[in-house]
Amino acid sequence: MSTANVQTKWGQFIPLVTVFFFWGFVAASNDILIPVFKKAFSLSQGESQLVSVAFYVAYTVGSLIYMGISYLTKGDIINRIGYKNALALGLFISALGTLLFYPAANTGSFPLMLSGLFIVGLGFSLQQTVANPLAIALGPITTGSQRLTLAGGINNFGTTIGPLIVSFAIFGSAASANTDVSIESVKIPYLILGAAFIVVAILLKFSSLPDKVEAVVEIEDVTKPSKKSALHYPQLILGMIGIFVYVGVEVSTASNLPAYMETDLGFATKDIAPYISLYWASLMIGRWTGAVEAFSVTASLQKKLKFIAPYLAFGVFLAVNAIAQHDLTPFYVYALVIIVLIAADIASKGNPARMLLIFSTLGIVALLIGMSTTGMLSVYAFTSVGLFCSTLWPCIFTLAISGLGKNTNQGSNFLIMMIMGGGIVSWLQGAVSDATNIHFSYIVGVVCFAYLAFYAWRVSGILRSQGIDFDQKVSGGH
């Protein structure tokens, strides 16, 4: 790897992270569409979760299409057309998906709505494949994972404001008495979003972003040659399940929250948006904390920023909700919950396996508290799951690809394919809710976190047997 990149290329990095913003904006906005579609189309809770299924399974289908085309053409398709062209193509595909919202809204077609979301997800799959290595390449490799974490923080800014904007487009301002659910009100914000995709695609096409990036793969130990396939490594196989259940619990906790707040707590659909925003802002809070290391500052200042960053992110959440004219009084107490995040981050000492174990355990505790209580305490418990999910992607990703040598890129692609867990687990929780009740359905998330805690324990032994000790070598991820 070239050592020429001694500083982050902010002039290229900043326009790149606009696509990270879009991913978050759409993903979190789905949580507003779910209760709207449920009422408008008279769906069961399980059927309403098809919104998540359509969107997240598209990532896996897109990844398979990418692999298939690359195999048939005997070469990496992205390397052939260039990174900027691939990004622009992904944005145009997503824009085509948003266009389907117009006829879908006019005809009241749920399948056409799902088709639009699926195509948006297909475009996002290509963008993910391009943007992640680009973010790593735009600066020194030693801070590549922190740049991905920073990009994730921008992603979660999108998840924070997405539900608020889509809710406003459908229901009007928070002060409005409008409670009508109108499918036709969905088409305008998504057509505007599609136009934004096209504008950004054109801007990125003519930006200074590189068309090629230097491959980033783990240096292979010649005394321990790589196996023929990444699938021969147990840390990857178990890690693929880990990514599946992690994305699953992250998405399903939020996507089923509106149904819980409506059914058990009596909330109106139009009043749920700030709580969905808080959930996704919780991921932003955790990722802004982790992104501190992407900046070249002194160790002393870095320690202070570890405390400042999460509350700065919380301040962003409060600010955007104030602009949306939501009552902020219910949210101030959440500042106390953030202390738990900071303490857990310090206790992990940068070891991804230890962090995965601690945060998965906290996720189980949060869900059990939510399931065993009612009222606002249960809502705060469920939303705090976002805090404890915020660091899990880099932990799982790092542990799963460690020691893969020349198979690292192949292993990474397999992990990206497992993002479909966001849709499958959401549907599963919806089905459990239909069979029992929405409050009990969060047991699905408990099982997901329990597996992640097991993986944290098991993978440590696997990697130690391969000579990899994260107490001596601390590595990062997305």
Tab-separated table of C-alpha atoms in Angstrom:
chain	number	residue	atom	x	y	z
A	1	MET	CA	0.000	0.000	0.000
A	2	SER	CA	1.311	3.373	-0.908
A	3	THR	CA	2.266	5.685	1.928
A	4	ALA	CA	1.613	8.811	-0.100
A	5	ASN	CA	-1.703	9.470	1.647
A	6	VAL	CA	-0.515	11.042	4.905
A	7	GLN	CA	-3.660	13.087	5.477
A	8	THR	CA	-7.356	12.574	4.836
A	9	LYS	CA	-8.352	14.116	1.489
A	10	TRP	CA	-11.293	16.077	2.854
A	11	GLY	CA	-12.025	17.736	-0.507
A	12	GLN	CA	-12.842	14.301	-1.938
A	13	PHE	CA	-14.164	12.674	1.249
A	14	ILE	CA	-16.876	15.283	1.939
A	15	PRO	CA	-18.726	14.862	-1.405
A	16	LEU	CA	-18.387	11.078	-1.095
A	17	VAL	CA	-20.256	10.930	2.210
A	18	THR	CA	-23.399	12.345	0.584
A	19	VAL	CA	-24.223	8.779	-0.508
A	20	PHE	CA	-23.808	7.579	3.097
A	21	PHE	CA	-26.361	10.242	4.059
A	22	PHE	CA	-28.834	8.936	1.473
A	23	TRP	CA	-28.533	5.345	2.734
A	24	GLY	CA	-29.464	6.453	6.234
A	25	PHE	CA	-32.225	8.825	5.131
A	26	VAL	CA	-34.095	6.145	3.181
A	27	ALA	CA	-33.500	3.285	5.645
A	28	ALA	CA	-34.918	5.232	8.604
A	29	SER	CA	-37.757	6.714	6.535
A	30	ASN	CA	-38.946	3.159	5.924
A	31	ASP	CA	-39.914	3.050	9.613
A	32	ILE	CA	-42.434	5.819	8.914
A	33	LEU	CA	-43.717	4.136	5.750
A	34	ILE	CA	-44.385	0.855	7.617
A	35	PRO	CA	-47.241	2.122	9.864
A	36	VAL	CA	-48.590	4.287	7.016
A	37	PHE	CA	-48.735	1.316	4.624
A	38	LYS	CA	-50.108	-0.928	7.383
A	39	LYS	CA	-53.148	1.315	7.821
A	40	ALA	CA	-53.626	2.278	4.194
A	41	PHE	CA	-53.429	-1.294	2.876
A	42	SER	CA	-54.926	-3.041	5.980
A	43	LEU	CA	-51.818	-5.186	6.519
A	44	SER	CA	-50.868	-7.460	9.412
A	45	GLN	CA	-47.690	-6.596	11.328
A	46	GLY	CA	-45.815	-9.351	9.500
A	47	GLU	CA	-47.039	-8.122	6.102
A	48	SER	CA	-46.065	-4.533	6.927
A	49	GLN	CA	-42.481	-5.688	7.479
A	50	LEU	CA	-42.265	-6.598	3.787
A	51	VAL	CA	-41.125	-2.978	3.425
A	52	SER	CA	-37.904	-3.931	5.230
A	53	VAL	CA	-37.674	-7.248	3.389
A	54	ALA	CA	-37.884	-5.596	-0.039
A	55	PHE	CA	-35.307	-2.953	0.832
A	56	TYR	CA	-32.675	-5.078	2.589
A	57	VAL	CA	-32.904	-8.232	0.470
A	58	ALA	CA	-32.107	-5.942	-2.480
A	59	TYR	CA	-28.596	-5.553	-1.019
A	60	THR	CA	-28.016	-9.286	-1.297
A	61	VAL	CA	-29.538	-9.534	-4.780
A	62	GLY	CA	-27.433	-6.565	-5.915
A	63	SER	CA	-24.297	-8.181	-4.527
A	64	LEU	CA	-25.085	-11.449	-6.317
A	65	ILE	CA	-25.688	-9.583	-9.597
A	66	TYR	CA	-22.352	-7.802	-9.162
A	67	MET	CA	-20.559	-11.108	-8.529
A	68	GLY	CA	-22.310	-12.767	-11.469
A	69	ILE	CA	-21.457	-10.015	-13.963
A	70	SER	CA	-17.849	-9.919	-12.759
A	71	TYR	CA	-17.593	-13.702	-13.134
A	72	LEU	CA	-19.127	-13.770	-16.625
A	73	THR	CA	-16.953	-10.901	-17.853
A	74	LYS	CA	-13.862	-12.399	-16.193
A	75	GLY	CA	-13.009	-9.205	-14.350
A	76	ASP	CA	-14.216	-6.825	-11.641
A	77	ILE	CA	-16.940	-4.719	-13.264
A	78	ILE	CA	-16.267	-1.734	-10.973
A	79	ASN	CA	-12.592	-1.662	-11.892
A	80	ARG	CA	-13.622	-1.763	-15.551
A	81	ILE	CA	-16.093	1.154	-15.529
A	82	GLY	CA	-14.361	3.137	-12.771
A	83	TYR	CA	-15.424	4.064	-9.244
A	84	LYS	CA	-17.025	7.404	-10.152
A	85	ASN	CA	-19.076	5.862	-12.959
A	86	ALA	CA	-20.158	3.009	-10.687
A	87	LEU	CA	-21.268	5.474	-8.000
A	88	ALA	CA	-23.213	7.513	-10.533
A	89	LEU	CA	-24.811	4.337	-11.956
A	90	GLY	CA	-25.875	3.240	-8.471
A	91	LEU	CA	-27.496	6.626	-7.839
A	92	PHE	CA	-29.353	6.520	-11.163
A	93	ILE	CA	-30.667	3.016	-10.366
A	94	SER	CA	-31.949	4.289	-7.010
A	95	ALA	CA	-33.544	7.270	-8.764
A	96	LEU	CA	-35.447	4.867	-11.038
A	97	GLY	CA	-36.814	3.178	-7.919
A	98	THR	CA	-38.182	6.451	-6.541
A	99	LEU	CA	-40.009	7.073	-9.835
A	100	LEU	CA	-42.171	4.001	-9.156
A	101	PHE	CA	-43.638	5.763	-6.108
A	102	TYR	CA	-45.638	8.000	-8.451
A	103	PRO	CA	-47.702	5.314	-10.229
A	104	ALA	CA	-47.763	3.235	-7.021
A	105	ALA	CA	-49.350	6.126	-5.091
A	106	ASN	CA	-51.789	6.951	-7.883
A	107	THR	CA	-53.000	3.359	-8.178
A	108	GLY	CA	-52.726	2.475	-4.481
A	109	SER	CA	-50.476	-0.496	-5.267
A	110	PHE	CA	-48.518	-1.979	-2.329
A	111	PRO	CA	-46.542	-4.387	-4.587
A	112	LEU	CA	-45.450	-1.452	-6.769
A	113	MET	CA	-44.341	0.460	-3.662
A	114	LEU	CA	-42.258	-2.557	-2.615
A	115	SER	CA	-40.795	-2.779	-6.126
A	116	GLY	CA	-39.713	0.859	-5.899
A	117	LEU	CA	-37.987	0.275	-2.561
A	118	PHE	CA	-36.326	-2.867	-3.935
A	119	ILE	CA	-34.841	-0.944	-6.882
A	120	VAL	CA	-33.660	1.842	-4.542
A	121	GLY	CA	-31.927	-0.868	-2.484
A	122	LEU	CA	-30.313	-2.364	-5.609
A	123	GLY	CA	-28.734	1.009	-6.345
A	124	PHE	CA	-27.592	1.343	-2.753
A	125	SER	CA	-25.928	-2.091	-2.967
A	126	LEU	CA	-23.686	-0.900	-5.817
A	127	GLN	CA	-22.992	2.373	-4.008
A	128	GLN	CA	-21.990	0.451	-0.846
A	129	THR	CA	-19.559	-1.701	-2.807
A	130	VAL	CA	-17.861	1.410	-4.216
A	131	ALA	CA	-18.049	3.933	-1.371
A	132	ASN	CA	-16.567	1.820	1.437
A	133	PRO	CA	-13.157	1.167	-0.182
A	134	LEU	CA	-13.123	4.772	-1.460
A	135	ALA	CA	-13.565	6.098	2.077
A	136	ILE	CA	-10.642	3.958	3.222
A	137	ALA	CA	-8.447	5.045	0.288
A	138	LEU	CA	-8.919	8.810	0.763
A	139	GLY	CA	-6.184	9.099	3.376
A	140	PRO	CA	-3.738	7.026	5.450
A	141	ILE	CA	-4.672	3.372	5.890
A	142	THR	CA	-4.082	3.703	9.650
A	143	THR	CA	-7.180	5.903	9.964
A	144	GLY	CA	-9.260	4.202	7.240
A	145	SER	CA	-11.633	2.525	9.699
A	146	GLN	CA	-12.153	5.832	11.525
A	147	ARG	CA	-13.111	7.481	8.220
A	148	LEU	CA	-15.678	4.740	7.714
A	149	THR	CA	-16.968	5.367	11.231
A	150	LEU	CA	-17.162	9.099	10.463
A	151	ALA	CA	-19.034	8.297	7.240
A	152	GLY	CA	-21.326	6.133	9.359
A	153	GLY	CA	-21.960	9.170	11.543
A	154	ILE	CA	-23.059	11.107	8.451
A	155	ASN	CA	-25.220	8.114	7.538
A	156	ASN	CA	-26.909	8.403	10.916
A	157	PHE	CA	-27.480	12.117	10.475
A	158	GLY	CA	-29.601	10.997	7.533
A	159	THR	CA	-31.377	8.424	9.730
A	160	THR	CA	-32.078	11.145	12.299
A	161	ILE	CA	-33.725	13.664	9.982
A	162	GLY	CA	-35.228	11.204	7.463
A	163	PRO	CA	-38.201	10.141	9.631
A	164	LEU	CA	-38.919	13.774	10.553
A	165	ILE	CA	-38.963	15.001	6.945
A	166	VAL	CA	-41.039	12.091	5.606
A	167	SER	CA	-43.444	12.375	8.545
A	168	PHE	CA	-43.822	16.105	7.879
A	169	ALA	CA	-44.476	15.420	4.193
A	170	ILE	CA	-47.224	12.923	5.057
A	171	PHE	CA	-48.835	14.462	8.160
A	172	GLY	CA	-47.751	18.118	8.145
A	173	SER	CA	-46.175	19.906	11.130
A	174	ALA	CA	-46.224	18.520	14.668
A	175	ALA	CA	-48.731	21.203	15.611
A	176	SER	CA	-51.115	20.084	12.867
A	177	ALA	CA	-54.161	18.062	13.810
A	178	ASN	CA	-53.891	16.067	10.599
A	179	THR	CA	-54.021	12.328	11.315
A	180	ASP	CA	-55.123	11.141	7.887
A	181	VAL	CA	-53.028	8.480	6.174
A	182	SER	CA	-52.692	9.348	2.505
A	183	ILE	CA	-50.656	7.160	0.188
A	184	GLU	CA	-50.587	9.939	-2.402
A	185	SER	CA	-48.684	12.173	0.041
A	186	VAL	CA	-45.738	9.752	-0.183
A	187	LYS	CA	-44.962	10.343	-3.846
A	188	ILE	CA	-43.741	13.960	-3.713
A	189	PRO	CA	-40.943	13.502	-1.107
A	190	TYR	CA	-39.660	10.422	-2.936
A	191	LEU	CA	-39.714	12.148	-6.317
A	192	ILE	CA	-37.688	14.976	-4.749
A	193	LEU	CA	-35.322	12.351	-3.309
A	194	GLY	CA	-34.934	10.821	-6.769
A	195	ALA	CA	-34.068	14.222	-8.216
A	196	ALA	CA	-31.454	14.629	-5.466
A	197	PHE	CA	-29.956	11.226	-6.425
A	198	ILE	CA	-29.552	12.412	-10.026
A	199	VAL	CA	-28.017	15.780	-9.052
A	200	VAL	CA	-25.474	14.118	-6.751
A	201	ALA	CA	-24.679	11.492	-9.403
A	202	ILE	CA	-23.795	14.264	-11.863
A	203	LEU	CA	-21.747	16.162	-9.264
A	204	LEU	CA	-19.789	13.045	-8.265
A	205	LYS	CA	-19.202	12.165	-11.924
A	206	PHE	CA	-17.396	15.483	-12.421
A	207	SER	CA	-15.766	15.583	-8.977
A	208	SER	CA	-12.094	14.958	-8.176
A	209	LEU	CA	-12.828	11.496	-6.755
A	210	PRO	CA	-10.408	8.870	-8.122
A	211	ASP	CA	-11.650	6.324	-10.673
A	212	LYS	CA	-9.422	3.633	-9.218
A	213	VAL	CA	-8.307	2.873	-5.675
A	214	GLU	CA	-5.443	0.817	-4.419
A	215	ALA	CA	-6.657	-2.504	-3.050
A	216	VAL	CA	-6.526	-2.769	0.704
A	217	VAL	CA	-5.905	-6.323	1.813
A	218	GLU	CA	-4.383	-7.788	4.907
A	219	ILE	CA	-0.724	-8.736	4.508
A	220	GLU	CA	-0.470	-12.480	4.305
A	221	ASP	CA	1.755	-14.413	6.680
A	222	VAL	CA	3.886	-16.587	4.370
A	223	THR	CA	4.304	-19.115	7.179
A	224	LYS	CA	0.515	-19.562	7.208
A	225	PRO	CA	-0.630	-19.452	3.569
A	226	SER	CA	-4.236	-18.534	2.870
A	227	LYS	CA	-6.822	-21.217	2.204
A	228	LYS	CA	-8.489	-21.550	-1.198
A	229	SER	CA	-11.700	-19.803	-0.155
A	230	ALA	CA	-12.721	-17.300	2.497
A	231	LEU	CA	-15.493	-19.731	3.429
A	232	HIS	CA	-12.860	-22.087	4.869
A	233	TYR	CA	-12.308	-19.686	7.790
A	234	PRO	CA	-14.593	-20.274	10.807
A	235	GLN	CA	-14.322	-16.630	11.925
A	236	LEU	CA	-15.902	-15.569	8.606
A	237	ILE	CA	-18.683	-18.187	8.596
A	238	LEU	CA	-19.712	-17.256	12.153
A	239	GLY	CA	-19.214	-13.572	11.290
A	240	MET	CA	-21.608	-13.812	8.336
A	241	ILE	CA	-24.309	-14.996	10.738
A	242	GLY	CA	-23.196	-12.175	13.038
A	243	ILE	CA	-23.736	-9.500	10.358
A	244	PHE	CA	-27.114	-11.056	9.496
A	245	VAL	CA	-28.438	-10.915	13.067
A	246	TYR	CA	-26.772	-7.564	13.857
A	247	VAL	CA	-28.397	-5.738	10.921
A	248	GLY	CA	-31.544	-7.689	11.755
A	249	VAL	CA	-31.842	-6.529	15.360
A	250	GLU	CA	-30.790	-2.975	14.446
A	251	VAL	CA	-33.522	-2.637	11.815
A	252	SER	CA	-36.291	-4.730	13.418
A	253	THR	CA	-36.101	-2.899	16.754
A	254	ALA	CA	-36.915	0.378	15.015
A	255	SER	CA	-39.292	-0.923	12.335
A	256	ASN	CA	-41.549	-2.611	14.915
A	257	LEU	CA	-41.425	0.303	17.376
A	258	PRO	CA	-44.307	2.262	15.742
A	259	ALA	CA	-46.633	-0.735	16.128
A	260	TYR	CA	-45.699	-1.079	19.813
A	261	MET	CA	-46.212	2.617	20.520
A	262	GLU	CA	-49.566	2.639	18.699
A	263	THR	CA	-50.920	-0.646	20.041
A	264	ASP	CA	-49.694	-0.634	23.650
A	265	LEU	CA	-49.135	3.058	24.396
A	266	GLY	CA	-51.855	4.687	22.301
A	267	PHE	CA	-49.604	6.974	20.236
A	268	ALA	CA	-50.920	8.446	16.991
A	269	THR	CA	-48.868	7.514	13.923
A	270	LYS	CA	-47.982	11.166	13.291
A	271	ASP	CA	-46.438	11.515	16.796
A	272	ILE	CA	-44.021	8.580	16.515
A	273	ALA	CA	-41.456	10.191	14.170
A	274	PRO	CA	-39.320	11.890	16.897
A	275	TYR	CA	-38.900	8.551	18.699
A	276	ILE	CA	-37.817	6.810	15.494
A	277	SER	CA	-35.474	9.765	14.995
A	278	LEU	CA	-34.092	9.238	18.535
A	279	TYR	CA	-33.421	5.567	17.817
A	280	TRP	CA	-31.382	6.309	14.699
A	281	ALA	CA	-29.771	9.330	16.369
A	282	SER	CA	-28.533	6.880	19.015
A	283	LEU	CA	-26.451	5.186	16.333
A	284	MET	CA	-25.150	8.600	15.303
A	285	ILE	CA	-24.227	9.317	18.929
A	286	GLY	CA	-22.182	6.114	19.157
A	287	ARG	CA	-20.519	6.523	15.764
A	288	TRP	CA	-19.571	10.156	16.282
A	289	THR	CA	-17.835	8.993	19.438
A	290	GLY	CA	-15.909	6.348	17.492
A	291	ALA	CA	-15.064	8.784	14.682
A	292	VAL	CA	-13.003	11.025	16.969
A	293	GLU	CA	-9.871	9.060	16.074
A	294	ALA	CA	-10.196	10.041	12.403
A	295	PHE	CA	-8.946	13.522	13.268
A	296	SER	CA	-5.299	14.403	13.861
A	297	VAL	CA	-5.487	15.794	17.390
A	298	THR	CA	-3.515	15.285	20.596
A	299	ALA	CA	-4.246	12.298	22.832
A	300	SER	CA	-5.470	14.631	25.566
A	301	LEU	CA	-7.942	16.375	23.260
A	302	GLN	CA	-9.031	13.034	21.846
A	303	LYS	CA	-10.022	11.841	25.327
A	304	LYS	CA	-12.066	14.999	25.884
A	305	LEU	CA	-13.750	14.638	22.508
A	306	LYS	CA	-14.822	11.120	23.473
A	307	PHE	CA	-17.112	12.798	26.017
A	308	ILE	CA	-18.012	15.839	23.909
A	309	ALA	CA	-18.856	14.038	20.626
A	310	PRO	CA	-21.805	11.955	21.893
A	311	TYR	CA	-23.491	14.954	23.473
A	312	LEU	CA	-22.799	17.045	20.378
A	313	ALA	CA	-24.622	14.373	18.339
A	314	PHE	CA	-27.444	14.381	20.907
A	315	GLY	CA	-27.605	18.147	20.494
A	316	VAL	CA	-28.070	17.686	16.735
A	317	PHE	CA	-31.026	15.386	17.446
A	318	LEU	CA	-32.576	17.969	19.784
A	319	ALA	CA	-31.981	20.775	17.285
A	320	VAL	CA	-33.615	19.070	14.304
A	321	ASN	CA	-36.618	18.071	16.437
A	322	ALA	CA	-36.913	21.628	17.737
A	323	ILE	CA	-36.958	22.868	14.141
A	324	ALA	CA	-39.689	20.292	13.428
A	325	GLN	CA	-41.651	21.813	16.357
A	326	HIS	CA	-41.661	18.646	18.461
A	327	ASP	CA	-41.855	18.826	22.262
A	328	LEU	CA	-38.321	18.114	23.538
A	329	THR	CA	-39.295	17.562	27.188
A	330	PRO	CA	-39.525	13.730	26.933
A	331	PHE	CA	-35.971	13.481	25.553
A	332	TYR	CA	-33.761	15.324	28.050
A	333	VAL	CA	-33.580	12.322	30.382
A	334	TYR	CA	-31.925	10.352	27.564
A	335	ALA	CA	-28.702	12.246	28.307
A	336	LEU	CA	-28.267	9.907	31.286
A	337	VAL	CA	-28.466	6.808	29.068
A	338	ILE	CA	-25.592	8.128	26.944
A	339	ILE	CA	-23.316	7.830	30.005
A	340	VAL	CA	-23.712	4.049	29.743
A	341	LEU	CA	-22.417	4.193	26.142
A	342	ILE	CA	-19.352	6.205	27.153
A	343	ALA	CA	-18.564	3.865	30.058
A	344	ALA	CA	-18.913	0.790	27.834
A	345	ASP	CA	-16.656	2.345	25.188
A	346	ILE	CA	-13.958	3.016	27.796
A	347	ALA	CA	-14.294	-0.490	29.280
A	348	SER	CA	-13.744	-2.121	25.865
A	349	LYS	CA	-10.224	-0.637	25.593
A	350	GLY	CA	-10.397	-0.789	21.799
A	351	ASN	CA	-10.604	-4.596	21.638
A	352	PRO	CA	-13.348	-5.434	19.087
A	353	ALA	CA	-14.203	-8.806	20.668
A	354	ARG	CA	-14.525	-7.256	24.125
A	355	MET	CA	-16.557	-4.348	22.742
A	356	LEU	CA	-18.862	-6.771	20.893
A	357	LEU	CA	-19.416	-8.775	24.088
A	358	ILE	CA	-20.079	-5.706	26.260
A	359	PHE	CA	-22.400	-3.947	23.800
A	360	SER	CA	-24.314	-7.149	22.934
A	361	THR	CA	-24.886	-7.781	26.632
A	362	LEU	CA	-26.135	-4.216	27.073
A	363	GLY	CA	-28.440	-4.737	24.085
A	364	ILE	CA	-29.963	-7.793	25.792
A	365	VAL	CA	-30.432	-5.827	29.021
A	366	ALA	CA	-32.070	-2.928	27.146
A	367	LEU	CA	-34.543	-5.210	25.351
A	368	LEU	CA	-35.412	-7.142	28.516
A	369	ILE	CA	-36.086	-3.875	30.350
A	370	GLY	CA	-38.269	-2.733	27.456
A	371	MET	CA	-40.181	-6.024	27.456
A	372	SER	CA	-40.716	-6.071	31.230
A	373	THR	CA	-41.865	-2.446	31.585
A	374	THR	CA	-44.468	-0.179	30.025
A	375	GLY	CA	-44.842	3.510	29.255
A	376	MET	CA	-41.946	5.799	28.427
A	377	LEU	CA	-39.393	3.658	30.303
A	378	SER	CA	-39.965	0.868	27.784
A	379	VAL	CA	-39.639	3.337	24.890
A	380	TYR	CA	-36.312	4.646	26.218
A	381	ALA	CA	-35.108	1.066	26.675
A	382	PHE	CA	-36.001	0.102	23.102
A	383	THR	CA	-34.478	3.277	21.616
A	384	SER	CA	-31.250	2.741	23.597
A	385	VAL	CA	-30.696	-0.399	21.494
A	386	GLY	CA	-29.484	2.065	18.860
A	387	LEU	CA	-26.666	3.133	21.184
A	388	PHE	CA	-25.541	-0.445	21.667
A	389	CYS	CA	-25.786	-1.313	17.953
A	390	SER	CA	-23.684	1.707	16.940
A	391	THR	CA	-20.289	-0.008	17.295
A	392	LEU	CA	-21.207	-3.553	16.293
A	393	TRP	CA	-20.595	-3.361	12.535
A	394	PRO	CA	-16.874	-2.488	12.853
A	395	CYS	CA	-16.426	-5.106	15.583
A	396	ILE	CA	-18.003	-7.971	13.644
A	397	PHE	CA	-16.476	-6.944	10.317
A	398	THR	CA	-12.971	-6.688	11.774
A	399	LEU	CA	-13.141	-10.001	13.611
A	400	ALA	CA	-14.666	-11.844	10.628
A	401	ILE	CA	-12.021	-10.859	8.050
A	402	SER	CA	-8.987	-11.047	10.350
A	403	GLY	CA	-6.452	-13.601	9.177
A	404	LEU	CA	-8.041	-14.096	5.726
A	405	GLY	CA	-4.969	-12.817	3.850
A	406	LYS	CA	-5.561	-12.753	0.077
A	407	ASN	CA	-9.173	-13.854	0.695
A	408	THR	CA	-9.996	-10.629	2.552
A	409	ASN	CA	-11.895	-8.971	-0.325
A	410	GLN	CA	-13.898	-12.119	-0.989
A	411	GLY	CA	-14.756	-12.353	2.697
A	412	SER	CA	-15.849	-8.712	2.764
A	413	ASN	CA	-18.266	-9.305	-0.121
A	414	PHE	CA	-19.818	-12.283	1.672
A	415	LEU	CA	-20.368	-10.099	4.740
A	416	ILE	CA	-22.056	-7.337	2.700
A	417	MET	CA	-24.441	-9.942	1.299
A	418	MET	CA	-25.712	-10.687	4.808
A	419	ILE	CA	-27.232	-7.200	5.144
A	420	MET	CA	-30.446	-8.949	4.086
A	421	GLY	CA	-30.871	-9.803	7.778
A	422	GLY	CA	-32.394	-6.347	8.173
A	423	GLY	CA	-35.415	-7.484	6.192
A	424	ILE	CA	-35.659	-11.129	7.269
A	425	VAL	CA	-35.396	-10.508	11.026
A	426	SER	CA	-37.857	-7.583	10.806
A	427	TRP	CA	-40.372	-9.850	9.090
A	428	LEU	CA	-39.723	-12.591	11.672
A	429	GLN	CA	-40.399	-10.201	14.556
A	430	GLY	CA	-43.580	-9.059	12.803
A	431	ALA	CA	-44.683	-12.699	12.453
A	432	VAL	CA	-43.961	-13.361	16.146
A	433	SER	CA	-45.983	-10.246	16.974
A	434	ASP	CA	-48.948	-11.537	14.964
A	435	ALA	CA	-48.720	-14.904	16.781
A	436	THR	CA	-48.289	-13.415	20.283
A	437	ASN	CA	-48.138	-9.633	20.813
A	438	ILE	CA	-45.875	-6.760	19.778
A	439	HIS	CA	-44.359	-6.364	23.253
A	440	PHE	CA	-43.227	-9.992	23.472
A	441	SER	CA	-41.974	-9.982	19.862
A	442	TYR	CA	-38.779	-8.215	20.964
A	443	ILE	CA	-37.599	-11.613	22.190
A	444	VAL	CA	-36.345	-11.993	18.599
A	445	GLY	CA	-33.860	-9.177	19.239
A	446	VAL	CA	-32.744	-10.811	22.495
A	447	VAL	CA	-31.881	-13.994	20.573
A	448	CYS	CA	-29.930	-11.944	17.999
A	449	PHE	CA	-27.853	-10.223	20.688
A	450	ALA	CA	-27.294	-13.549	22.458
A	451	TYR	CA	-25.715	-14.937	19.279
A	452	LEU	CA	-23.487	-11.858	18.981
A	453	ALA	CA	-22.307	-12.325	22.571
A	454	PHE	CA	-21.552	-15.976	21.752
A	455	TYR	CA	-19.648	-14.925	18.618
A	456	ALA	CA	-17.573	-12.443	20.635
A	457	TRP	CA	-16.568	-15.244	22.999
A	458	ARG	CA	-16.040	-17.926	20.349
A	459	VAL	CA	-14.119	-15.866	17.780
A	460	SER	CA	-11.544	-14.779	20.362
A	461	GLY	CA	-10.453	-18.397	20.764
A	462	ILE	CA	-10.507	-19.019	17.012
A	463	LEU	CA	-8.275	-16.021	16.279
A	464	ARG	CA	-5.887	-16.779	19.137
A	465	SER	CA	-5.408	-20.269	17.660
A	466	GLN	CA	-4.362	-18.489	14.428
A	467	GLY	CA	-1.914	-16.240	16.271
A	468	ILE	CA	-4.121	-13.103	16.255
A	469	ASP	CA	-4.488	-11.271	19.575
A	470	PHE	CA	-6.474	-8.027	19.543
A	471	ASP	CA	-5.120	-6.984	22.916
A	472	GLN	CA	-1.810	-6.587	21.100
A	473	LYS	CA	-3.167	-5.546	17.654
A	474	VAL	CA	-6.198	-3.276	17.708
A	475	SER	CA	-7.921	-3.026	14.332
A	476	GLY	CA	-11.000	-1.152	13.040
A	477	GLY	CA	-13.935	-1.565	10.673
A	478	HIS	CA	-16.989	0.186	9.216
